[in-house]
mmCIF file with all atom_site columns, C-alpha atoms in Angstrom:
data_model
loop_
_atom_site.group_PDB
_atom_site.id
_atom_site.type_symbol
_atom_site.label_atom_id
_atom_site.label_alt_id
_atom_site.label_comp_id
_atom_site.label_asym_id
_atom_site.label_entity_id
_atom_site.label_seq_id
_atom_site.pdbx_PDB_ins_code
_atom_site.Cartn_x
_atom_site.Cartn_y
_atom_site.Cartn_z
_atom_site.occupancy
_atom_site.B_iso_or_equiv
_atom_site.pdbx_formal_charge
_atom_site.auth_seq_id
_atom_site.auth_comp_id
_atom_site.auth_asym_id
_atom_site.auth_atom_id
_atom_site.pdbx_PDB_model_num
ATOM 1   C CA . MET A 1 1   ? -17.373 -14.365 9.722   1.00 91.00 ? 5   MET A CA 1
ATOM 2   C CA . ASN A 1 2   ? -16.919 -17.740 8.085   1.00 93.00 ? 6   ASN A CA 1
ATOM 3   C CA . ARG A 1 3   ? -15.418 -18.640 4.710   1.00 91.00 ? 7   ARG A CA 1
ATOM 4   C CA . ASN A 1 4   ? -18.743 -18.278 2.887   1.00 95.00 ? 8   ASN A CA 1
ATOM 5   C CA . ASP A 1 5   ? -19.240 -14.811 4.390   1.00 95.00 ? 9   ASP A CA 1
ATOM 6   C CA . TYR A 1 6   ? -15.833 -13.757 3.064   1.00 95.00 ? 10  TYR A CA 1
ATOM 7   C CA . LEU A 1 7   ? -16.595 -15.242 -0.350  1.00 96.00 ? 11  LEU A CA 1
ATOM 8   C CA . ALA A 1 8   ? -19.866 -13.286 -0.449  1.00 97.00 ? 12  ALA A CA 1
ATOM 9   C CA . LEU A 1 9   ? -18.047 -10.103 0.620   1.00 97.00 ? 13  LEU A CA 1
ATOM 10  C CA . LEU A 1 10  ? -15.429 -10.505 -2.112  1.00 97.00 ? 14  LEU A CA 1
ATOM 11  C CA . ASP A 1 11  ? -18.167 -11.202 -4.643  1.00 97.00 ? 15  ASP A CA 1
ATOM 12  C CA . SER A 1 12  ? -20.129 -8.102  -3.608  1.00 97.00 ? 16  SER A CA 1
ATOM 13  C CA . TYR A 1 13  ? -17.136 -5.905  -4.509  1.00 97.00 ? 17  TYR A CA 1
ATOM 14  C CA . GLY A 1 14  ? -16.527 -7.365  -7.951  1.00 96.00 ? 18  GLY A CA 1
ATOM 15  C CA . ASN A 1 15  ? -14.698 -10.571 -6.973  1.00 95.00 ? 19  ASN A CA 1
ATOM 16  C CA . HIS A 1 16  ? -11.240 -9.202  -7.816  1.00 96.00 ? 20  HIS A CA 1
ATOM 17  C CA . PHE A 1 17  ? -9.495  -11.323 -5.173  1.00 97.00 ? 21  PHE A CA 1
ATOM 18  C CA . SER A 1 18  ? -9.533  -14.826 -3.767  1.00 96.00 ? 22  SER A CA 1
ATOM 19  C CA . ILE A 1 19  ? -9.438  -15.431 -0.018  1.00 96.00 ? 23  ILE A CA 1
ATOM 20  C CA . SER A 1 20  ? -5.930  -16.862 -0.318  1.00 96.00 ? 24  SER A CA 1
ATOM 21  C CA . GLU A 1 21  ? -4.623  -13.540 -1.694  1.00 96.00 ? 25  GLU A CA 1
ATOM 22  C CA . PHE A 1 22  ? -5.384  -11.942 1.683   1.00 96.00 ? 26  PHE A CA 1
ATOM 23  C CA . GLU A 1 23  ? -3.818  -14.799 3.614   1.00 96.00 ? 27  GLU A CA 1
ATOM 24  C CA . VAL A 1 24  ? -0.151  -14.005 2.967   1.00 93.00 ? 28  VAL A CA 1
ATOM 25  C CA . GLN A 1 25  ? 0.683   -15.072 6.548   1.00 92.00 ? 29  GLN A CA 1
ATOM 26  C CA . GLY A 1 26  ? -1.229  -18.357 6.241   1.00 93.00 ? 30  GLY A CA 1
ATOM 27  C CA . PRO A 1 27  ? -4.704  -19.884 6.086   1.00 94.00 ? 31  PRO A CA 1
ATOM 28  C CA . GLY A 1 28  ? -7.384  -18.227 8.177   1.00 93.00 ? 32  GLY A CA 1
ATOM 29  C CA . THR A 1 29  ? -5.597  -14.897 8.563   1.00 95.00 ? 33  THR A CA 1
ATOM 30  C CA . ILE A 1 30  ? -8.204  -12.994 6.547   1.00 96.00 ? 34  ILE A CA 1
ATOM 31  C CA . GLY A 1 31  ? -10.197 -13.204 9.781   1.00 95.00 ? 35  GLY A CA 1
ATOM 32  C CA . ARG A 1 32  ? -7.555  -11.012 11.448  1.00 96.00 ? 36  ARG A CA 1
ATOM 33  C CA . MET A 1 33  ? -8.316  -8.115  9.099   1.00 97.00 ? 37  MET A CA 1
ATOM 34  C CA . ASP A 1 34  ? -10.519 -5.306  10.377  1.00 96.00 ? 38  ASP A CA 1
ATOM 35  C CA . ILE A 1 35  ? -13.774 -5.835  8.465   1.00 97.00 ? 39  ILE A CA 1
ATOM 36  C CA . GLY A 1 36  ? -14.432 -2.113  7.943   1.00 96.00 ? 40  GLY A CA 1
ATOM 37  C CA . PHE A 1 37  ? -10.946 -1.597  6.520   1.00 97.00 ? 41  PHE A CA 1
ATOM 38  C CA . LEU A 1 38  ? -11.279 -4.718  4.374   1.00 98.00 ? 42  LEU A CA 1
ATOM 39  C CA . ARG A 1 39  ? -14.531 -3.350  2.924   1.00 97.00 ? 43  ARG A CA 1
ATOM 40  C CA . SER A 1 40  ? -12.867 0.018   2.251   1.00 97.00 ? 44  SER A CA 1
ATOM 41  C CA . PHE A 1 41  ? -9.928  -1.672  0.527   1.00 98.00 ? 45  PHE A CA 1
ATOM 42  C CA . LEU A 1 42  ? -12.277 -3.756  -1.646  1.00 98.00 ? 46  LEU A CA 1
ATOM 43  C CA . ALA A 1 43  ? -14.302 -0.665  -2.550  1.00 98.00 ? 47  ALA A CA 1
ATOM 44  C CA . TRP A 1 44  ? -11.076 1.173   -3.418  1.00 98.00 ? 48  TRP A CA 1
ATOM 45  C CA . ARG A 1 45  ? -10.012 -1.679  -5.742  1.00 98.00 ? 49  ARG A CA 1
ATOM 46  C CA . GLN A 1 46  ? -13.420 -1.700  -7.386  1.00 97.00 ? 50  GLN A CA 1
ATOM 47  C CA . TRP A 1 47  ? -13.298 2.094   -7.790  1.00 97.00 ? 51  TRP A CA 1
ATOM 48  C CA . HIS A 1 48  ? -9.865  2.341   -9.432  1.00 97.00 ? 52  HIS A CA 1
ATOM 49  C CA . GLY A 1 49  ? -10.170 -0.783  -11.580 1.00 97.00 ? 53  GLY A CA 1
ATOM 50  C CA . ILE A 1 50  ? -6.431  -1.536  -11.701 1.00 97.00 ? 54  ILE A CA 1
ATOM 51  C CA . SER A 1 51  ? -5.095  -5.067  -11.195 1.00 97.00 ? 55  SER A CA 1
ATOM 52  C CA . THR A 1 52  ? -3.810  -5.281  -7.623  1.00 97.00 ? 56  THR A CA 1
ATOM 53  C CA . LEU A 1 53  ? -1.367  -7.759  -6.109  1.00 96.00 ? 57  LEU A CA 1
ATOM 54  C CA . ILE A 1 54  ? -1.390  -7.990  -2.304  1.00 97.00 ? 58  ILE A CA 1
ATOM 55  C CA . SER A 1 55  ? 2.131   -8.533  -1.004  1.00 96.00 ? 59  SER A CA 1
ATOM 56  C CA . SER A 1 56  ? 1.338   -8.118  2.699   1.00 96.00 ? 60  SER A CA 1
ATOM 57  C CA . ALA A 1 57  ? -1.768  -8.007  4.858   1.00 96.00 ? 61  ALA A CA 1
ATOM 58  C CA . TRP A 1 58  ? -2.138  -8.995  8.520   1.00 96.00 ? 62  TRP A CA 1
ATOM 59  C CA . ARG A 1 59  ? 1.252   -9.745  10.124  1.00 94.00 ? 63  ARG A CA 1
ATOM 60  C CA . LYS A 1 60  ? 1.776   -11.713 13.302  1.00 93.00 ? 64  LYS A CA 1
ATOM 61  C CA . GLY A 1 61  ? 3.788   -9.805  15.894  1.00 92.00 ? 65  GLY A CA 1
ATOM 62  C CA . ASP A 1 62  ? 3.477   -6.412  14.195  1.00 92.00 ? 66  ASP A CA 1
ATOM 63  C CA . PRO A 1 63  ? 2.366   -3.852  16.794  1.00 90.00 ? 67  PRO A CA 1
ATOM 64  C CA . LYS A 1 64  ? 1.445   -1.317  14.115  1.00 91.00 ? 68  LYS A CA 1
ATOM 65  C CA . SER A 1 65  ? -1.063  -1.192  11.265  1.00 93.00 ? 69  SER A CA 1
ATOM 66  C CA . HIS A 1 66  ? -0.440  -4.655  9.811   1.00 95.00 ? 70  HIS A CA 1
ATOM 67  C CA . GLY A 1 67  ? -0.733  -6.288  13.228  1.00 94.00 ? 71  GLY A CA 1
ATOM 68  C CA . GLN A 1 68  ? -4.049  -4.541  13.800  1.00 93.00 ? 72  GLN A CA 1
ATOM 69  C CA . GLY A 1 69  ? -5.439  -5.825  10.489  1.00 95.00 ? 73  GLY A CA 1
ATOM 70  C CA . LEU A 1 70  ? -5.569  -2.280  9.157   1.00 96.00 ? 74  LEU A CA 1
ATOM 71  C CA . ALA A 1 71  ? -3.000  -2.299  6.326   1.00 97.00 ? 75  ALA A CA 1
ATOM 72  C CA . PHE A 1 72  ? -2.122  -3.730  2.952   1.00 98.00 ? 76  PHE A CA 1
ATOM 73  C CA . ASP A 1 73  ? 1.042   -3.543  0.904   1.00 98.00 ? 77  ASP A CA 1
ATOM 74  C CA . VAL A 1 74  ? 0.230   -3.806  -2.777  1.00 98.00 ? 78  VAL A CA 1
ATOM 75  C CA . LEU A 1 75  ? 1.589   -3.609  -6.286  1.00 97.00 ? 79  LEU A CA 1
ATOM 76  C CA . LEU A 1 76  ? -0.644  -2.108  -8.966  1.00 97.00 ? 80  LEU A CA 1
ATOM 77  C CA . PHE A 1 77  ? -0.440  -3.210  -12.596 1.00 97.00 ? 81  PHE A CA 1
ATOM 78  C CA . ASP A 1 78  ? -1.890  -1.622  -15.701 1.00 94.00 ? 82  ASP A CA 1
ATOM 79  C CA . GLN A 1 79  ? -0.679  -4.741  -17.515 1.00 93.00 ? 83  GLN A CA 1
ATOM 80  C CA . TRP A 1 80  ? -0.588  -7.747  -15.174 1.00 92.00 ? 84  TRP A CA 1
ATOM 81  C CA . LEU A 1 81  ? 2.952   -8.539  -14.007 1.00 91.00 ? 85  LEU A CA 1
ATOM 82  C CA . VAL A 1 82  ? 4.385   -6.610  -16.949 1.00 91.00 ? 86  VAL A CA 1
ATOM 83  C CA . SER A 1 83  ? 4.009   -2.880  -16.307 1.00 92.00 ? 87  SER A CA 1
ATOM 84  C CA . GLN A 1 84  ? 2.787   -0.619  -13.549 1.00 95.00 ? 88  GLN A CA 1
ATOM 85  C CA . PRO A 1 85  ? 0.980   2.708   -13.554 1.00 95.00 ? 89  PRO A CA 1
ATOM 86  C CA . SER A 1 86  ? 3.156   5.711   -12.824 1.00 95.00 ? 90  SER A CA 1
ATOM 87  C CA . ALA A 1 87  ? 4.294   6.483   -9.297  1.00 95.00 ? 91  ALA A CA 1
ATOM 88  C CA . LEU A 1 88  ? 2.144   9.619   -9.424  1.00 96.00 ? 92  LEU A CA 1
ATOM 89  C CA . GLN A 1 89  ? -0.935  7.579   -10.313 1.00 96.00 ? 93  GLN A CA 1
ATOM 90  C CA . HIS A 1 90  ? -0.225  5.240   -7.364  1.00 96.00 ? 94  HIS A CA 1
ATOM 91  C CA . TRP A 1 91  ? 0.023   8.276   -5.082  1.00 96.00 ? 95  TRP A CA 1
ATOM 92  C CA . LEU A 1 92  ? -3.137  9.924   -6.362  1.00 96.00 ? 96  LEU A CA 1
ATOM 93  C CA . LEU A 1 93  ? -5.210  6.741   -6.174  1.00 97.00 ? 97  LEU A CA 1
ATOM 94  C CA . ALA A 1 94  ? -4.236  6.153   -2.546  1.00 97.00 ? 98  ALA A CA 1
ATOM 95  C CA . THR A 1 95  ? -4.397  9.726   -1.280  1.00 96.00 ? 99  THR A CA 1
ATOM 96  C CA . THR A 1 96  ? -7.632  10.533  -3.103  1.00 96.00 ? 100 THR A CA 1
ATOM 97  C CA . TRP A 1 97  ? -9.313  7.591   -1.388  1.00 95.00 ? 101 TRP A CA 1
ATOM 98  C CA . GLY A 1 98  ? -8.308  9.035   1.937   1.00 85.00 ? 102 GLY A CA 1
ATOM 99  C CA . PHE A 1 99  ? -6.448  6.214   3.606   1.00 95.00 ? 103 PHE A CA 1
ATOM 100 C CA . ASN A 1 100 ? -5.037  7.276   6.967   1.00 94.00 ? 104 ASN A CA 1
ATOM 101 C CA . GLY A 1 101 ? -1.550  6.130   6.004   1.00 95.00 ? 105 GLY A CA 1
ATOM 102 C CA . VAL A 1 102 ? -0.033  6.045   2.526   1.00 97.00 ? 106 VAL A CA 1
ATOM 103 C CA . GLY A 1 103 ? 3.527   5.059   1.751   1.00 97.00 ? 107 GLY A CA 1
ATOM 104 C CA . LEU A 1 104 ? 5.084   5.005   -1.699  1.00 98.00 ? 108 LEU A CA 1
ATOM 105 C CA . TYR A 1 105 ? 8.076   2.674   -1.977  1.00 98.00 ? 109 TYR A CA 1
ATOM 106 C CA . PHE A 1 106 ? 10.560  3.291   -4.776  1.00 97.00 ? 110 PHE A CA 1
ATOM 107 C CA . ASP A 1 107 ? 12.751  0.331   -3.788  1.00 95.00 ? 111 ASP A CA 1
ATOM 108 C CA . TRP A 1 108 ? 10.527  -2.712  -4.271  1.00 95.00 ? 112 TRP A CA 1
ATOM 109 C CA . SER A 1 109 ? 10.700  -5.432  -6.906  1.00 93.00 ? 113 SER A CA 1
ATOM 110 C CA . TYR A 1 110 ? 8.557   -8.280  -8.189  1.00 93.00 ? 114 TYR A CA 1
ATOM 111 C CA . THR A 1 111 ? 8.968   -11.309 -10.409 1.00 91.00 ? 115 THR A CA 1
ATOM 112 C CA . ASN A 1 112 ? 7.462   -10.730 -13.839 1.00 89.00 ? 116 ASN A CA 1
ATOM 113 C CA . LYS A 1 113 ? 5.806   -13.284 -16.132 1.00 87.00 ? 117 LYS A CA 1
ATOM 114 C CA . GLU A 1 114 ? 9.197   -14.299 -17.554 1.00 91.00 ? 118 GLU A CA 1
ATOM 115 C CA . GLY A 1 115 ? 10.512  -15.046 -14.068 1.00 92.00 ? 119 GLY A CA 1
ATOM 116 C CA . ASN A 1 116 ? 12.793  -12.013 -13.906 1.00 93.00 ? 120 ASN A CA 1
ATOM 117 C CA . LYS A 1 117 ? 13.021  -9.814  -10.840 1.00 94.00 ? 121 LYS A CA 1
ATOM 118 C CA . VAL A 1 118 ? 12.268  -6.222  -11.879 1.00 93.00 ? 122 VAL A CA 1
ATOM 119 C CA . PRO A 1 119 ? 12.117  -2.900  -9.990  1.00 94.00 ? 123 PRO A CA 1
ATOM 120 C CA . ALA A 1 120 ? 8.668   -1.856  -8.852  1.00 95.00 ? 124 ALA A CA 1
ATOM 121 C CA . ILE A 1 121 ? 6.718   0.859   -7.134  1.00 96.00 ? 125 ILE A CA 1
ATOM 122 C CA . GLY A 1 122 ? 5.156   -0.468  -3.952  1.00 97.00 ? 126 GLY A CA 1
ATOM 123 C CA . LEU A 1 123 ? 2.223   1.049   -2.141  1.00 98.00 ? 127 LEU A CA 1
ATOM 124 C CA . HIS A 1 124 ? 1.274   0.784   1.521   1.00 98.00 ? 128 HIS A CA 1
ATOM 125 C CA . VAL A 1 125 ? -2.264  1.788   2.493   1.00 98.00 ? 129 VAL A CA 1
ATOM 126 C CA . ASP A 1 126 ? -3.687  1.723   5.997   1.00 97.00 ? 130 ASP A CA 1
ATOM 127 C CA . ASP A 1 127 ? -6.468  3.010   8.187   1.00 95.00 ? 131 ASP A CA 1
ATOM 128 C CA . TRP A 1 128 ? -4.539  2.931   11.448  1.00 91.00 ? 132 TRP A CA 1
ATOM 129 C CA . ALA A 1 129 ? -4.923  5.809   13.856  1.00 85.00 ? 133 ALA A CA 1
ATOM 130 C CA . GLY A 1 130 ? -1.369  5.364   15.141  1.00 75.00 ? 134 GLY A CA 1
ATOM 131 C CA . ASN A 1 131 ? -0.405  4.934   18.736  1.00 69.00 ? 135 ASN A CA 1
ATOM 132 C CA . GLY A 1 132 ? 0.035   8.524   19.755  1.00 60.00 ? 136 GLY A CA 1
ATOM 133 C CA . TYR A 1 133 ? 3.465   9.251   18.294  1.00 57.00 ? 137 TYR A CA 1
ATOM 134 C CA . SER A 1 134 ? 2.630   9.716   14.627  1.00 68.00 ? 138 SER A CA 1
ATOM 135 C CA . GLN A 1 135 ? 0.541   12.399  13.011  1.00 76.00 ? 139 GLN A CA 1
ATOM 136 C CA . ARG A 1 136 ? -2.366  11.173  10.938  1.00 79.00 ? 140 ARG A CA 1
ATOM 137 C CA . PRO A 1 137 ? -2.918  11.264  8.095   1.00 86.00 ? 141 PRO A CA 1
ATOM 138 C CA . LEU A 1 138 ? 0.638   10.114  7.581   1.00 91.00 ? 142 LEU A CA 1
ATOM 139 C CA . ARG A 1 139 ? 2.246   10.175  4.142   1.00 95.00 ? 143 ARG A CA 1
ATOM 140 C CA . TRP A 1 140 ? 5.740   8.915   3.354   1.00 97.00 ? 144 TRP A CA 1
ATOM 141 C CA . LEU A 1 141 ? 8.166   7.839   0.666   1.00 98.00 ? 145 LEU A CA 1
ATOM 142 C CA . ARG A 1 142 ? 10.797  5.152   0.975   1.00 97.00 ? 146 ARG A CA 1
ATOM 143 C CA . ILE A 1 143 ? 13.833  5.643   -1.219  1.00 97.00 ? 147 ILE A CA 1
ATOM 144 C CA . ASP A 1 144 ? 16.810  3.267   -0.983  1.00 95.00 ? 148 ASP A CA 1
ATOM 145 C CA . GLY A 1 145 ? 15.656  2.090   2.441   1.00 96.00 ? 149 GLY A CA 1
ATOM 146 C CA . GLN A 1 146 ? 15.296  5.637   3.838   1.00 97.00 ? 150 GLN A CA 1
ATOM 147 C CA . TYR A 1 147 ? 11.932  6.952   5.032   1.00 97.00 ? 151 TYR A CA 1
ATOM 148 C CA . TYR A 1 148 ? 10.884  10.496  4.120   1.00 97.00 ? 152 TYR A CA 1
ATOM 149 C CA . TYR A 1 149 ? 7.785   11.779  5.939   1.00 96.00 ? 153 TYR A CA 1
ATOM 150 C CA . GLN A 1 150 ? 5.578   14.481  4.481   1.00 96.00 ? 154 GLN A CA 1
ATOM 151 C CA . SER A 1 151 ? 5.122   17.793  6.225   1.00 93.00 ? 155 SER A CA 1
ATOM 152 C CA . LEU A 1 152 ? 1.429   18.616  6.369   1.00 86.00 ? 156 LEU A CA 1
ATOM 153 C CA . THR A 1 153 ? 2.271   22.322  6.310   1.00 90.00 ? 157 THR A CA 1
ATOM 154 C CA . ARG A 1 154 ? 4.942   22.476  3.579   1.00 92.00 ? 158 ARG A CA 1
ATOM 155 C CA . GLY A 1 155 ? 4.128   19.370  1.540   1.00 93.00 ? 159 GLY A CA 1
ATOM 156 C CA . ASP A 1 156 ? 7.730   18.224  1.101   1.00 97.00 ? 160 ASP A CA 1
ATOM 157 C CA . PHE A 1 157 ? 9.201   15.044  2.598   1.00 97.00 ? 161 PHE A CA 1
ATOM 158 C CA . TYR A 1 158 ? 11.974  14.949  5.201   1.00 97.00 ? 162 TYR A CA 1
ATOM 159 C CA . CYS A 1 159 ? 14.244  12.071  6.233   1.00 97.00 ? 163 CYS A CA 1
ATOM 160 C CA . LYS A 1 160 ? 15.483  12.236  9.834   1.00 96.00 ? 164 LYS A CA 1
ATOM 161 C CA . THR A 1 161 ? 18.272  9.741   9.125   1.00 97.00 ? 165 THR A CA 1
ATOM 162 C CA . ASN A 1 162 ? 20.049  11.571  6.312   1.00 97.00 ? 166 ASN A CA 1
ATOM 163 C CA . ARG A 1 163 ? 18.509  15.008  7.037   1.00 97.00 ? 167 ARG A CA 1
ATOM 164 C CA . GLN A 1 164 ? 17.510  15.497  3.424   1.00 97.00 ? 168 GLN A CA 1
ATOM 165 C CA . THR A 1 165 ? 14.301  16.901  1.996   1.00 98.00 ? 169 THR A CA 1
ATOM 166 C CA . ILE A 1 166 ? 12.657  15.913  -1.265  1.00 98.00 ? 170 ILE A CA 1
ATOM 167 C CA . THR A 1 167 ? 9.404   16.772  -3.008  1.00 97.00 ? 171 THR A CA 1
ATOM 168 C CA . LEU A 1 168 ? 7.117   14.175  -4.527  1.00 97.00 ? 172 LEU A CA 1
ATOM 169 C CA . ASP A 1 169 ? 7.895   15.524  -8.006  1.00 96.00 ? 173 ASP A CA 1
ATOM 170 C CA . GLU A 1 170 ? 11.658  15.201  -7.380  1.00 97.00 ? 174 GLU A CA 1
ATOM 171 C CA . ALA A 1 171 ? 11.282  11.668  -6.061  1.00 97.00 ? 175 ALA A CA 1
ATOM 172 C CA . ILE A 1 172 ? 9.248   10.610  -9.069  1.00 95.00 ? 176 ILE A CA 1
ATOM 173 C CA . ARG A 1 173 ? 11.716  12.211  -11.497 1.00 94.00 ? 177 ARG A CA 1
ATOM 174 C CA . ARG A 1 174 ? 14.724  10.594  -9.830  1.00 93.00 ? 178 ARG A CA 1
ATOM 175 C CA . TYR A 1 175 ? 13.421  7.193   -8.830  1.00 89.00 ? 179 TYR A CA 1
ATOM 176 C CA . GLY A 1 176 ? 10.107  6.491   -10.546 1.00 76.00 ? 180 GLY A CA 1
ATOM 177 C CA . PRO A 1 177 ? 9.762   4.213   -13.525 1.00 69.00 ? 181 PRO A CA 1
#
C-alpha cells in the first residue's frame, strides 16, 4: 500500500488518526503493520469513540507481537490529555472487542496539557497468535513492573516472580485511578 492508500483507509474508519501517529518508530513504519490487524484496530477505535493516543506500534527487533506488526500500546482519554476512563472501562473495551492479547498497565505515565508527568493506565492490544509458549487469548496486568497473567479457568491473575495472585477488582481498587 502507498501513502494515499493509508490515508484512504484512515478516512474510511472516521479519520481519527494521522499516518504519523502510527509511525512511532519512524517514517514508513505504518507499512510494517499487519493490514488486517490495522483495520481491526481502526474499527475498534471507531466503535468505542474514545480519544486514543498510540504510544507504540511496530518495533524493530521485537520478536513478539510488536515486531510482527500485530500490536499497539495506547492511552485512552475521555478528556484529551487530562483524564482517562476507568481501568475497568479500558479492560472491557479491549476484551469485548476480542483482541488475542490484552494487557492493562497500572504503572504508565504521560505528559498532560500543562506539561506535567502524571500516572496513567496503559493498554496493550494485539492479535498475535504467540509462538507456541503462551496461551491465547492472553490477558495480563502489569503492576509496579510485575506481570500477572490471567488464569482462563479461575479468572484471577498470578505473578510467577513474586508468587502473588490478584483479581482484576483488587488491582483496580489498589492501583487504578
